Amino acid sequence: MNRFSFNQATAKYWPLPDVIEGCVTAGVRWVGLWREPVDEYGLARSAALVHGAGVGVSSLCRGGFFGADDWLDDNKRAIDEAATLGAPVLVLVCGGLTGRPLEAARARVAAGLEALVPYALDAGVRLAVEPMHPMFTADRSVVATLAGALALVAPFPPAAAGIALDTYHVWWDEQVFPLVAAAGDRIACVQLADWVLPLPADVLLGRGLPGTGCVEFPRFLAAVTEAGYGGPIEVEVFNAALWARPGEDILHDTIAAYEAVMASSRW
Amino acid sequence: MNRFSFNQATAKYWPLPDVIEGCVTAGVRWVGLWREPVDEYGLARSAALVHGAGVGVSSLCRGGFFGADDWLDDNKRAIDEAATLGAPVLVLVCGGLTGRPLEAARARVAAGLEALVPYALDAGVRLAVEPMHPMFTADRSVVATLAGALALVAPFPPAAAGIALDTYHVWWDEQVFPLVAAAGDRIACVQLADWVLPLPADVLLGRGLPGTGCVEFPRFLAAVTEAGYGGPIEVEVFNAALWARPGEDILHDTIAAYEAVMASSRW
């Protein structure tokens, strides 16, 4: 449980102070935060809340979207917010095609990273490129594989640029385990969610708690450990049925799912 | 137009005799057929129909599903049907996990191919492993990338085992153009469909006619030509709104989409 992190997106409608109180009560030491609810509660207030509660922020979601007009300013703000919250990692959802061919859109991501890396280094925040499932390539992230994410961050120091490994997005890749091994100290963030069928009408909300689908969690957890990752393990599940439940119940079931997965793992 | 092939799945509810008559009237020389409508019309009758009309069958869909109990007999039947129809290619949708981890499910595909290759060679039918979009990995095909498909067919002679390249399934892969070049004489079947947003509630039916989405068709067509492929080019679009229209209109618009894509291409 020392490494478990509750990503607040798993309980989308649970107010931030309640999330923190719930985590403290349950003995959860880490949370993953999102910019919108932090902004809604107030950045300084949010930082004071988590610091006062003794809860660590494992990551902030999200920067990226390099095709947006204000991408540079917005990503700098996101880095500042992560620093204020004490989050060592800013997860980047790198944006879709927005009118460009795939290669050109990926080149835009590379250029965006290059522009942000010095700023991130100064702030002490690590950028984490998140490969997203290829069903989101057109509209959310042209980074669709772990191989593609690793290639994008390779030119930069590992302290400035790593990858966010979400099992939901990468489990289908026959190369994923060799790639996790190759990722080594580029692994900046680990998130668990399961792939469950059928896909819902809104495929964004199709994730399941670990253990409810087909992802091989024991193998993933062993692989990231063998690759040298020893940081927090977030559970981040977007699921409309889960979101409809009371926050305490969601947290309870998320902890239970995490513990069951850890108990069946080799580490 | 000499290379255009109308895959009958693009007009799912158009009866086979009407498809063939429509193609003859429109000067279409190739069709892609599916086993279910062929079976419904009768295999011998279907073969006589296409042969009498002078229409070539570019491919038959589909074999595969190596996790099914009767996979061996069913795939042998599919090969026989392709031979009877004069289809040089049987497209394989290789099946999902059906309870196995990904690697084990892929091993099952490899074993299935090994069992079928001699039978396919005897029948003069080429097996075409179709990499399918990773949103189908769990339930339809554990072969999610062109790289994965090429690795599976590599042990077998190119005359027995190739790949089916459907733009819809592979466009998102940042390695797709180098992989098409590497595929060379393994390219057994080329199918065009576009990726359009938003994804519909049933993601199986989310495809668009070429030119309506974000796929780079000119680059794909140049790539398969440079790889040495000179066979028919199928258009195969699963789209509920398209299916609701009269068959003649679907064929007309499919030809128009194909011609527009070809006119904008480098070959």
CSV table of C-alpha atoms in Angstrom, one decimal, chain B residues 14 41 48 70 76 115 129 152 159 194 244 262:
chain,number,residue,atom,x,y,z
B,14,TRP,CA,-27.2,-5.8,-51.3
B,41,TYR,CA,-26.6,-17.8,-52.2
B,48,ALA,CA,-21.0,-19.8,-61.5
B,70,ASP,CA,-13.8,-26.0,-35.0
B,76,LYS,CA,-10.1,-25.8,-44.5
B,115,ALA,CA,-1.3,-26.5,-39.8
B,129,VAL,CA,-3.1,-12.5,-42.1
B,152,LEU,CA,3.8,-14.6,-38.1
B,159,ALA,CA,3.0,-18.1,-51.9
B,194,ASP,CA,-10.8,5.7,-43.9
B,244,ALA,CA,-28.8,1.9,-45.3
B,262,MET,CA,-6.3,7.5,-57.3
